[in-house]
CSV table of C-alpha atoms and ligand atoms in Angstrom, one decimal:
chain,number,residue,atom,x,y,z
A,1,UNK,CA,14.6,-79.3,66.9
A,2,UNK,CA,15.2,-78.7,63.3
A,3,UNK,CA,18.8,-79.0,62.0
A,4,UNK,CA,18.3,-78.0,58.3
A,5,UNK,CA,17.7,-74.5,57.2
A,6,UNK,CA,17.8,-72.3,54.1
A,7,UNK,CA,19.8,-69.7,55.9
A,8,UNK,CA,21.8,-69.7,59.1
A,9,UNK,CA,22.8,-66.3,60.6
A,10,UNK,CA,25.5,-66.2,63.3
A,11,UNK,CA,25.3,-63.2,65.7
A,12,UNK,CA,22.0,-61.7,67.0
A,13,UNK,CA,23.0,-58.0,67.1
A,14,UNK,CA,20.9,-55.7,64.9
A,15,UNK,CA,23.0,-56.7,61.8
A,16,UNK,CA,22.3,-60.4,62.2
A,17,UNK,CA,18.6,-60.0,63.3
A,18,UNK,CA,18.1,-57.6,60.3
A,19,UNK,CA,19.6,-60.2,57.9
A,20,UNK,CA,17.4,-62.9,59.5
A,21,UNK,CA,14.3,-60.7,59.3
A,22,UNK,CA,14.9,-60.0,55.6
A,23,UNK,CA,15.2,-63.7,54.6
A,24,UNK,CA,12.4,-64.9,56.9
A,25,UNK,CA,10.1,-62.3,55.3
A,26,UNK,CA,10.9,-63.9,51.9
A,27,UNK,CA,9.9,-67.3,53.3
A,28,UNK,CA,13.4,-68.7,53.9
A,29,UNK,CA,13.7,-71.1,56.9
A,30,UNK,CA,16.1,-69.0,58.9
A,31,UNK,CA,18.0,-69.8,62.1
A,32,UNK,CA,19.9,-67.3,64.2
A,33,UNK,CA,22.7,-68.5,66.5
A,34,UNK,CA,23.9,-66.2,69.3
A,35,UNK,CA,26.7,-66.9,71.6
A,36,UNK,CA,25.5,-64.8,74.6
A,37,UNK,CA,22.4,-65.2,76.7
A,38,UNK,CA,20.5,-62.3,75.1
A,39,UNK,CA,19.9,-60.9,71.7
A,40,UNK,CA,20.7,-57.3,70.7
A,41,UNK,CA,24.5,-57.1,71.0
A,42,UNK,CA,25.4,-53.4,71.4
A,43,UNK,CA,21.7,-52.6,71.8
A,44,UNK,CA,21.0,-53.3,75.4
A,45,UNK,CA,18.5,-51.6,77.7
A,46,UNK,CA,19.0,-53.2,81.1
A,47,UNK,CA,16.1,-52.8,83.5
A,48,UNK,CA,16.0,-53.1,87.3
A,49,UNK,CA,13.1,-55.1,88.7
A,50,UNK,CA,13.7,-53.6,92.2
A,51,UNK,CA,13.2,-50.1,90.7
A,52,UNK,CA,9.8,-50.8,89.1
A,53,UNK,CA,11.5,-51.9,85.9
A,54,UNK,CA,13.3,-48.6,85.4
A,55,UNK,CA,15.7,-49.1,82.4
A,56,UNK,CA,18.5,-47.1,80.9
A,57,UNK,CA,20.5,-47.6,77.7
A,58,UNK,CA,23.9,-49.3,78.0
A,59,UNK,CA,24.6,-49.1,74.3
A,60,UNK,CA,22.8,-47.7,71.3
A,61,UNK,CA,20.3,-45.1,72.5
A,62,UNK,CA,18.9,-43.1,69.6
A,63,UNK,CA,17.2,-43.9,66.2
A,64,UNK,CA,16.5,-41.3,63.6
A,65,UNK,CA,13.9,-40.9,60.9
A,66,UNK,CA,16.8,-41.3,58.4
A,67,UNK,CA,17.1,-45.0,59.4
A,68,UNK,CA,15.2,-46.3,56.4
A,69,UNK,CA,16.0,-50.0,56.7
A,70,UNK,CA,15.3,-49.9,60.4
A,71,UNK,CA,12.0,-48.2,59.8
A,72,UNK,CA,11.0,-50.8,57.2
A,73,UNK,CA,11.5,-53.5,59.8
A,74,UNK,CA,9.5,-51.5,62.4
A,75,UNK,CA,6.7,-51.2,59.8
A,76,UNK,CA,6.8,-55.0,59.2
A,77,UNK,CA,6.6,-55.5,63.0
A,78,UNK,CA,3.9,-52.9,63.6
A,79,UNK,CA,6.2,-50.9,65.8
A,80,UNK,CA,6.4,-47.6,63.9
A,81,UNK,CA,3.4,-46.3,65.7
A,82,UNK,CA,4.9,-47.0,69.1
A,83,UNK,CA,8.0,-44.8,68.8
A,84,UNK,CA,8.5,-42.3,71.6
A,85,UNK,CA,9.9,-38.8,71.1
A,86,UNK,CA,13.1,-38.0,72.8
A,87,UNK,CA,13.0,-34.9,75.0
A,88,UNK,CA,15.5,-32.3,73.8
A,89,UNK,CA,18.3,-32.0,76.4
A,90,UNK,CA,21.8,-30.9,75.7
A,91,UNK,CA,25.2,-32.5,76.2
A,92,UNK,CA,27.8,-30.9,78.5
A,93,UNK,CA,31.6,-31.1,78.4
A,94,UNK,CA,33.3,-32.7,81.3
A,95,UNK,CA,36.7,-31.0,81.5
A,96,UNK,CA,39.2,-30.7,84.4
A,97,UNK,CA,36.6,-31.8,86.9
A,98,UNK,CA,33.8,-29.4,85.8
A,99,UNK,CA,30.7,-29.6,83.7
A,100,UNK,CA,30.9,-26.9,81.0
A,101,UNK,CA,28.9,-25.7,78.0
A,102,UNK,CA,29.8,-27.1,74.6
A,103,UNK,CA,30.1,-23.5,73.3
A,104,UNK,CA,32.9,-22.8,75.8
A,105,UNK,CA,35.2,-25.0,73.7
A,106,UNK,CA,34.1,-23.6,70.3
A,107,UNK,CA,36.3,-21.1,68.4
A,108,UNK,CA,33.7,-19.3,66.4
A,109,UNK,CA,36.0,-17.2,64.3
A,110,UNK,CA,38.0,-20.2,63.2
A,111,UNK,CA,34.9,-22.2,62.4
A,112,UNK,CA,33.5,-19.4,60.3
A,113,UNK,CA,36.8,-19.1,58.4
A,114,UNK,CA,37.1,-22.8,57.8
A,115,UNK,CA,33.4,-23.7,57.1
A,116,UNK,CA,33.3,-22.9,53.4
A,117,UNK,CA,35.7,-25.9,53.0
A,118,UNK,CA,32.8,-28.1,54.1
A,119,UNK,CA,31.4,-27.7,50.6
A,120,UNK,CA,34.6,-28.4,48.7
A,121,UNK,CA,36.9,-30.6,50.8
A,122,UNK,CA,36.8,-34.3,49.8
A,123,UNK,CA,35.9,-36.7,52.6
A,124,UNK,CA,36.8,-40.0,50.9
A,125,UNK,CA,39.9,-41.8,52.2
A,126,UNK,CA,40.6,-39.1,54.8
A,127,UNK,CA,40.9,-39.5,58.6
A,128,UNK,CA,38.5,-37.8,61.0
A,129,UNK,CA,41.4,-35.5,62.3
A,130,UNK,CA,42.5,-34.6,58.7
A,131,UNK,CA,39.0,-33.9,57.4
A,132,UNK,CA,37.3,-32.2,60.4
A,133,UNK,CA,40.5,-30.3,61.2
A,134,UNK,CA,40.2,-28.8,57.7
A,135,UNK,CA,36.5,-28.0,57.6
A,136,UNK,CA,36.1,-26.7,61.1
A,137,UNK,CA,39.6,-25.6,62.0
A,138,UNK,CA,42.5,-27.3,63.9
A,139,UNK,CA,41.7,-25.6,67.3
A,140,UNK,CA,38.0,-26.6,67.1
A,141,UNK,CA,39.1,-30.1,66.3
A,142,UNK,CA,41.6,-30.3,69.2
A,143,UNK,CA,39.4,-28.6,71.8
A,144,UNK,CA,35.9,-29.9,70.9
A,145,UNK,CA,35.4,-32.2,67.9
A,146,UNK,CA,37.9,-34.9,68.7
A,147,UNK,CA,36.3,-35.3,72.1
A,148,UNK,CA,32.8,-35.3,70.6
A,149,UNK,CA,33.7,-37.9,68.0
A,150,UNK,CA,35.4,-40.0,70.7
A,151,UNK,CA,32.2,-39.8,72.7
A,152,UNK,CA,30.2,-41.2,69.8
A,153,UNK,CA,32.5,-44.0,68.8
A,154,UNK,CA,33.9,-44.7,72.3
A,155,UNK,CA,37.5,-44.8,71.2
A,156,UNK,CA,40.2,-42.4,70.0
A,157,UNK,CA,38.8,-40.7,66.9
A,158,UNK,CA,41.8,-39.2,65.1
A,159,UNK,CA,42.5,-42.1,62.7
A,160,UNK,CA,38.9,-43.1,62.1
A,161,UNK,CA,37.7,-42.8,58.5
A,162,UNK,CA,35.8,-39.5,58.1
A,163,UNK,CA,33.4,-41.1,55.6
A,164,UNK,CA,32.2,-43.7,58.2
A,165,UNK,CA,30.7,-40.9,60.4
A,166,UNK,CA,27.6,-39.0,59.7
A,167,UNK,CA,26.5,-40.4,56.4
A,168,UNK,CA,23.6,-38.4,54.8
A,169,UNK,CA,20.4,-40.4,54.4
A,170,UNK,CA,17.0,-39.4,53.3
A,171,UNK,CA,14.5,-38.7,56.1
A,172,UNK,CA,11.0,-40.2,56.5
A,173,UNK,CA,8.7,-37.2,57.1
A,174,UNK,CA,6.0,-39.3,58.7
A,175,UNK,CA,8.3,-40.3,61.6
A,176,UNK,CA,9.7,-38.0,64.4
A,177,UNK,CA,13.3,-37.0,63.9
A,178,UNK,CA,14.9,-38.8,66.9
A,179,UNK,CA,13.1,-41.6,68.7
A,180,UNK,CA,13.2,-44.4,71.2
A,181,UNK,CA,10.6,-46.8,72.7
A,182,UNK,CA,8.8,-46.9,76.1
A,183,UNK,CA,11.0,-49.8,77.1
A,184,UNK,CA,14.1,-48.6,75.3
A,185,UNK,CA,15.8,-49.5,72.0
A,186,UNK,CA,16.1,-53.2,73.0
A,187,UNK,CA,12.4,-53.3,72.0
A,188,UNK,CA,13.6,-53.6,68.4
A,189,UNK,CA,15.9,-56.7,68.6
A,190,UNK,CA,13.5,-58.3,71.1
A,191,UNK,CA,10.6,-57.9,68.7
A,192,UNK,CA,12.6,-59.1,65.6
A,193,UNK,CA,13.7,-62.2,67.5
A,194,UNK,CA,10.2,-63.0,68.9
A,195,UNK,CA,8.7,-63.5,65.4
A,196,UNK,CA,7.4,-67.0,64.9
A,197,UNK,CA,9.0,-67.1,61.4
A,198,UNK,CA,12.4,-67.0,63.0
A,199,UNK,CA,14.3,-69.6,65.0
A,200,UNK,CA,16.6,-67.7,67.4
A,201,UNK,CA,18.9,-69.7,69.7
A,202,UNK,CA,21.0,-68.0,72.4
A,203,UNK,CA,24.0,-69.5,74.3
A,204,UNK,CA,25.3,-71.3,71.2
A,205,UNK,CA,29.0,-71.9,70.9
A,206,UNK,CA,30.2,-72.6,67.4
A,207,UNK,CA,33.1,-75.0,67.0
A,208,UNK,CA,33.6,-75.1,63.3
A,209,UNK,CA,32.1,-74.3,59.9
A,210,UNK,CA,32.6,-76.2,56.7
A,211,UNK,CA,31.5,-75.1,53.3
A,212,UNK,CA,30.7,-77.0,50.1
A,213,UNK,CA,29.2,-76.1,46.7
A,214,UNK,CA,25.7,-76.6,48.1
A,215,UNK,CA,26.0,-74.9,51.4
A,216,UNK,CA,27.4,-75.0,55.0
A,217,UNK,CA,27.7,-77.3,58.0
A,218,UNK,CA,27.9,-75.6,61.3
A,219,UNK,CA,29.2,-77.7,64.1
A,220,UNK,CA,28.4,-76.6,67.7
A,221,UNK,CA,30.6,-77.2,70.7
A,222,UNK,CA,28.0,-79.5,72.2
A,223,UNK,CA,28.5,-81.8,69.1
A,224,UNK,CA,25.3,-80.9,67.3
A,225,UNK,CA,25.4,-80.3,63.5
A,226,UNK,CA,23.3,-77.8,61.6
A,227,UNK,CA,23.1,-77.3,57.8
A,228,UNK,CA,22.1,-74.5,55.5
A,229,UNK,CA,22.2,-73.4,51.9
A,230,UNK,CA,23.2,-69.9,52.8
A,231,UNK,CA,25.3,-68.5,55.7
A,232,UNK,CA,25.5,-64.9,57.1
A,233,UNK,CA,28.2,-64.0,59.6
A,234,UNK,CA,27.0,-61.0,61.6
A,235,UNK,CA,29.8,-61.0,64.2
A,236,UNK,CA,32.7,-58.6,64.9
A,237,UNK,CA,35.6,-58.9,62.5
A,238,UNK,CA,37.9,-60.8,64.8
A,239,UNK,CA,35.2,-63.4,65.4
A,240,UNK,CA,34.4,-63.5,61.6
A,241,UNK,CA,38.1,-64.2,60.9
A,242,UNK,CA,37.9,-67.2,63.2
A,243,UNK,CA,34.6,-68.6,61.8
A,244,UNK,CA,35.2,-68.1,58.1
A,245,UNK,CA,35.4,-71.6,56.6
A,246,UNK,CA,38.2,-73.1,54.5
A,247,UNK,CA,37.8,-71.7,50.9
A,248,UNK,CA,37.4,-68.1,52.2
A,249,UNK,CA,41.1,-67.3,52.8
A,250,UNK,CA,41.1,-64.1,50.8
A,251,UNK,CA,38.2,-62.7,52.8
A,252,UNK,CA,39.8,-63.9,56.1
A,253,UNK,CA,43.0,-62.1,55.3
A,254,UNK,CA,41.1,-58.8,54.6
A,255,UNK,CA,39.1,-59.1,57.9
A,256,UNK,CA,41.7,-60.4,60.2
A,257,UNK,CA,43.5,-57.1,61.0
A,258,UNK,CA,40.4,-54.9,61.5
A,259,UNK,CA,40.8,-53.7,65.1
A,260,UNK,CA,38.1,-53.7,67.8
A,261,UNK,CA,37.8,-51.1,70.6
A,262,UNK,CA,36.8,-52.5,74.0
A,263,UNK,CA,34.5,-50.3,76.2
A,264,UNK,CA,33.8,-50.8,79.9
A,265,UNK,CA,30.3,-49.4,80.4
A,266,UNK,CA,29.1,-48.6,83.9
A,267,UNK,CA,25.3,-48.0,84.4
A,268,UNK,CA,24.3,-46.1,87.5
A,269,UNK,CA,20.8,-45.3,88.6
A,270,UNK,CA,19.8,-42.6,91.2
A,271,UNK,CA,16.6,-41.3,92.7
A,272,UNK,CA,15.6,-37.8,91.4
A,273,UNK,CA,15.9,-36.3,94.9
A,274,UNK,CA,19.6,-37.2,95.0
A,275,UNK,CA,20.3,-35.4,91.8
A,276,UNK,CA,18.3,-32.2,92.3
A,277,UNK,CA,21.4,-30.1,91.6
A,278,UNK,CA,21.9,-31.6,88.1
A,279,UNK,CA,19.5,-30.2,85.5
A,280,UNK,CA,18.3,-32.7,82.8
A,281,UNK,CA,21.2,-33.5,80.5
A,282,UNK,CA,21.7,-35.7,77.4
A,283,UNK,CA,25.1,-36.7,78.7
A,284,UNK,CA,28.7,-35.7,79.1
A,285,UNK,CA,31.5,-35.5,76.6
A,286,UNK,CA,34.7,-36.1,78.5
A,287,UNK,CA,37.8,-34.2,77.7
A,288,UNK,CA,40.8,-36.3,78.5
A,289,UNK,CA,39.3,-38.5,81.2
A,290,UNK,CA,39.1,-42.2,81.9
A,291,UNK,CA,35.7,-42.2,80.3
A,292,UNK,CA,34.8,-41.1,76.8
A,293,UNK,CA,31.2,-40.2,77.4
A,294,UNK,CA,28.2,-40.6,79.6
A,295,UNK,CA,24.7,-40.9,78.2
A,296,UNK,CA,21.7,-40.2,80.4
A,297,UNK,CA,18.1,-41.5,80.3
A,298,UNK,CA,16.8,-37.9,80.8
A,299,UNK,CA,15.5,-38.0,77.2
A,300,UNK,CA,12.6,-40.1,78.5
A,301,UNK,CA,12.0,-38.9,82.0
A,302,UNK,CA,10.8,-41.1,84.8
A,303,UNK,CA,9.0,-39.9,87.9
A,304,UNK,CA,11.3,-41.6,90.3
A,305,UNK,CA,14.7,-42.4,88.8
A,306,UNK,CA,17.5,-41.1,86.5
A,307,UNK,CA,19.9,-43.4,84.8
A,308,UNK,CA,23.4,-42.9,83.3
A,309,UNK,CA,25.8,-45.1,81.2
A,310,UNK,CA,29.4,-44.1,81.5
A,311,UNK,CA,31.6,-45.5,78.7
A,312,UNK,CA,35.1,-46.0,80.1
A,313,UNK,CA,38.4,-46.6,78.3
A,314,UNK,CA,39.4,-50.3,78.9
A,315,UNK,CA,41.8,-51.2,81.7
A,316,UNK,CA,42.4,-47.7,83.0
A,317,UNK,CA,40.4,-47.7,86.3
A,318,UNK,CA,39.2,-50.5,88.5
A,319,UNK,CA,35.5,-51.0,89.1
A,320,UNK,CA,35.5,-49.1,92.4
A,321,UNK,CA,37.4,-46.1,91.0
A,322,UNK,CA,35.1,-46.0,87.9
A,323,UNK,CA,32.1,-45.6,90.3
A,324,UNK,CA,33.8,-42.8,92.1
A,325,UNK,CA,34.8,-41.0,88.9
A,326,UNK,CA,31.3,-41.3,87.5
A,327,UNK,CA,29.7,-40.0,90.8
A,328,UNK,CA,32.2,-37.1,90.8
A,329,UNK,CA,31.1,-36.2,87.3
A,330,UNK,CA,27.5,-36.2,88.4
A,331,UNK,CA,28.3,-34.4,91.7
A,332,UNK,CA,26.7,-37.1,93.9
A,333,UNK,CA,28.1,-39.5,96.5
A,334,UNK,CA,28.4,-43.2,95.6
A,335,UNK,CA,26.3,-44.0,98.6
A,336,UNK,CA,23.3,-42.6,96.8
A,337,UNK,CA,23.4,-45.2,94.0
A,338,UNK,CA,20.0,-46.9,93.7
A,339,UNK,CA,21.2,-49.6,91.3
A,340,UNK,CA,24.1,-50.4,89.1
A,341,UNK,CA,25.4,-52.8,86.5
A,342,UNK,CA,28.4,-53.2,84.2
A,343,UNK,CA,28.4,-54.1,80.5
A,344,UNK,CA,31.2,-54.9,78.1
A,345,UNK,CA,30.7,-53.1,74.7
A,346,UNK,CA,32.8,-53.5,71.6
A,347,UNK,CA,32.9,-51.3,68.5
A,348,UNK,CA,35.1,-51.7,65.4
A,349,UNK,CA,38.3,-49.5,65.3
A,350,UNK,CA,38.1,-48.6,61.6
A,351,UNK,CA,40.9,-46.8,59.8
A,352,UNK,CA,41.1,-44.3,56.9
A,353,UNK,CA,40.9,-46.2,53.6
A,354,UNK,CA,38.5,-48.8,55.1
A,355,UNK,CA,36.0,-48.4,52.3
A,356,UNK,CA,38.6,-49.6,49.8
A,357,UNK,CA,39.1,-52.7,51.9
A,358,UNK,CA,35.3,-53.3,51.9
A,359,UNK,CA,35.4,-53.2,48.0
A,360,UNK,CA,38.2,-55.9,48.1
A,361,UNK,CA,36.1,-57.9,50.5
A,362,UNK,CA,33.1,-57.7,48.3
A,363,UNK,CA,35.1,-59.0,45.4
A,364,UNK,CA,36.3,-62.0,47.5
A,365,UNK,CA,32.7,-62.9,48.5
A,366,UNK,CA,31.2,-62.4,45.0
A,367,UNK,CA,29.5,-65.5,43.7
A,368,UNK,CA,29.5,-67.3,47.1
A,369,UNK,CA,26.6,-68.2,49.3
A,370,UNK,CA,28.3,-66.5,52.3
A,371,UNK,CA,27.4,-63.0,53.5
A,372,UNK,CA,29.4,-60.8,55.9
A,373,UNK,CA,27.6,-58.0,57.7
A,374,UNK,CA,28.0,-55.9,60.8
A,375,UNK,CA,28.8,-52.3,61.9
A,376,UNK,CA,32.2,-52.5,60.4
A,377,UNK,CA,31.4,-51.9,56.7
A,378,UNK,CA,29.8,-48.5,56.1
A,379,UNK,CA,29.8,-47.1,59.6
A,380,UNK,CA,28.8,-48.0,63.2
A,381,UNK,CA,25.2,-46.7,63.3
A,382,UNK,CA,22.4,-49.2,63.5
A,383,UNK,CA,21.3,-48.1,60.1
A,384,UNK,CA,24.7,-48.5,58.6
A,385,UNK,CA,24.7,-52.0,59.9
A,386,UNK,CA,21.2,-52.7,58.5
A,387,UNK,CA,22.2,-51.2,55.1
A,388,UNK,CA,25.0,-53.7,54.9
A,389,UNK,CA,22.7,-56.5,56.0
A,390,UNK,CA,20.2,-55.6,53.3
A,391,UNK,CA,22.7,-55.3,50.5
A,392,UNK,CA,24.1,-58.7,51.5
A,393,UNK,CA,20.6,-60.1,51.6
A,394,UNK,CA,20.0,-58.9,48.0
A,395,UNK,CA,23.3,-60.5,46.9
A,396,UNK,CA,22.4,-63.9,48.4
A,397,UNK,CA,18.7,-64.0,47.6
A,398,UNK,CA,18.1,-61.4,44.8
A,399,UNK,CA,16.2,-58.1,44.9
A,400,UNK,CA,12.6,-58.1,46.0
A,401,UNK,CA,10.1,-57.7,43.2
B,501,FAD,C1,27.8,-47.2,73.8
B,501,FAD,C2,27.2,-47.2,72.4
B,501,FAD,C3,26.3,-46.3,71.9
B,501,FAD,C4,25.7,-46.3,70.7
B,501,FAD,N1,24.8,-45.4,70.3
B,501,FAD,C5,24.2,-45.5,69.1
B,501,FAD,C6,23.1,-44.7,68.7
B,501,FAD,O1,22.6,-43.9,69.5
B,501,FAD,N2,22.5,-44.9,67.5
B,501,FAD,C7,23.0,-45.8,66.6
B,501,FAD,O2,22.5,-45.9,65.5
B,501,FAD,N3,24.0,-46.6,66.9
B,501,FAD,C8,24.6,-46.5,68.1
B,501,FAD,N4,25.6,-47.3,68.5
B,501,FAD,C9,26.1,-48.3,67.5
B,501,FAD,C10,25.2,-49.5,67.3
B,501,FAD,O3,24.4,-49.7,68.5
B,501,FAD,C11,26.0,-50.7,67.0
B,501,FAD,O4,27.0,-50.4,66.0
B,501,FAD,C12,25.1,-51.8,66.4
B,501,FAD,O5,24.1,-52.1,67.3
B,501,FAD,C13,26.0,-53.1,66.2
B,501,FAD,O6,25.2,-54.1,65.7
B,501,FAD,P1,25.9,-55.4,65.1
B,501,FAD,O7,24.9,-56.4,65.0
B,501,FAD,O8,26.7,-55.1,63.9
B,501,FAD,O9,27.0,-55.8,66.2
B,501,FAD,P2,26.8,-56.3,67.7
B,501,FAD,O10,25.8,-55.5,68.3
B,501,FAD,O11,28.2,-56.3,68.3
B,501,FAD,O12,26.3,-57.8,67.6
B,501,FAD,C14,27.2,-58.9,67.3
B,501,FAD,C15,26.6,-60.1,68.0
B,501,FAD,O13,27.4,-61.3,67.7
B,501,FAD,C16,27.4,-62.0,68.9
B,501,FAD,N5,28.6,-62.9,68.8
B,501,FAD,C17,29.9,-62.6,68.9
B,501,FAD,N6,30.7,-63.7,68.7
B,501,FAD,C18,29.8,-64.7,68.4
B,501,FAD,C19,30.0,-66.1,68.1
B,501,FAD,N7,31.2,-66.7,68.1
B,501,FAD,N8,28.9,-66.9,67.9
B,501,FAD,C20,27.7,-66.3,67.9
B,501,FAD,N9,27.5,-65.0,68.2
B,501,FAD,C21,28.5,-64.2,68.4
B,501,FAD,C22,27.5,-61.0,70.0
B,501,FAD,O14,27.3,-61.6,71.2
B,501,FAD,C23,26.5,-60.0,69.5
B,501,FAD,O15,25.2,-60.3,70.0
B,501,FAD,C24,26.2,-47.3,69.8
B,501,FAD,C25,27.1,-48.3,70.2
B,501,FAD,C26,27.6,-48.3,71.5
B,501,FAD,C27,28.5,-49.4,71.9
């Protein structure tokens, strides 16, 4: 096995795989090191062999035609033609033990009165509560928006930076607005990692990284040593703080106190017949419950099964009680579960003013051969992560001609 590379990428979520894809396309010998047993990170579409391979999304579930960097990768891989439309089904609120319509929590008069501020109120540097409370009204924020935002980022939303949510991006007209794949979004990381131009190694435990003027030495816990001219860290900020080599103290200080939100995701599968009472649904937005949200697989219906991922707050309910809470929200007995699995997800807990920190971080990295990428720069969407990976790629390797 080769030990010398032009570029080593640590972390095989979409940020790291994107960074590796960009450099491998430019002919750089690229290695990806992933700690876990699979690629994809927060993109994870577990399937159940005993249920004819039925799968459901345990993490990222929707891509949009505004995801330009993602679509450029899909073009490279010949996957753009394989995208599947998502059936339009709506979310419901889960409040005080009942499924309710979203509009039941909307204060229309207040929204109409506040809405003009949408065109004038500045977003930069403001928290989600501050900005959205202004542009849609405090009652709308309290009763609906805070829960909807929590459902998206799977953590309390009040102090999150408003500018890191819903960034406007140009849309590609030749691609459907919202899409998935026949085998789920995990199709994307799996296809990137399967390219022969990339060396992707899972179950890799990194012990230590050294840097010099000419590159990096990555020592693994099994004692092996790998070398590269360039290094990209595509791991959560707490892991990046541990892995940053000596010489990157300023960057480490800026990264070290970025928080992470832990999410306990429970995936439950049922037979159609056991959920006849529940019309197709995109998912549930919980109002003050032990879970933030549930996302269903109803956007790509299957003849036999329906799947749901419940994203629970950490350390609130034990595994058994989570199952009963999720079943209560779906109105079905736990005895009817056809299959289940649990997944640990993590998302960054960004705070207002985060983009100013990123500017400082970029100054600390300028002129070095080390890139930092992830879903903790511009925002948490897959495209935000890939936008960062691409700009770091250009910094390390120059713009494509
Ligand atoms: C429940 C949920 C729903 C979501 N829905 C959507 C959606 O619909 N649309 C959308 O655009 N986005 C969505 N997102 C966000 C998006 O999926 C993620 O932000 C994005 O996939 C993160 O990619 P990443 O590579 O930055 O990080 P991660 O996916 O977290 O990848 C980091 C990788 O680094 C690895 N790693 C960690 N430590 C080490 C180490 N020491 N050595 C080597 N490797 C290490 C991890 O195992 C992991 O594979 C969702 C996220 C969640 C959790």
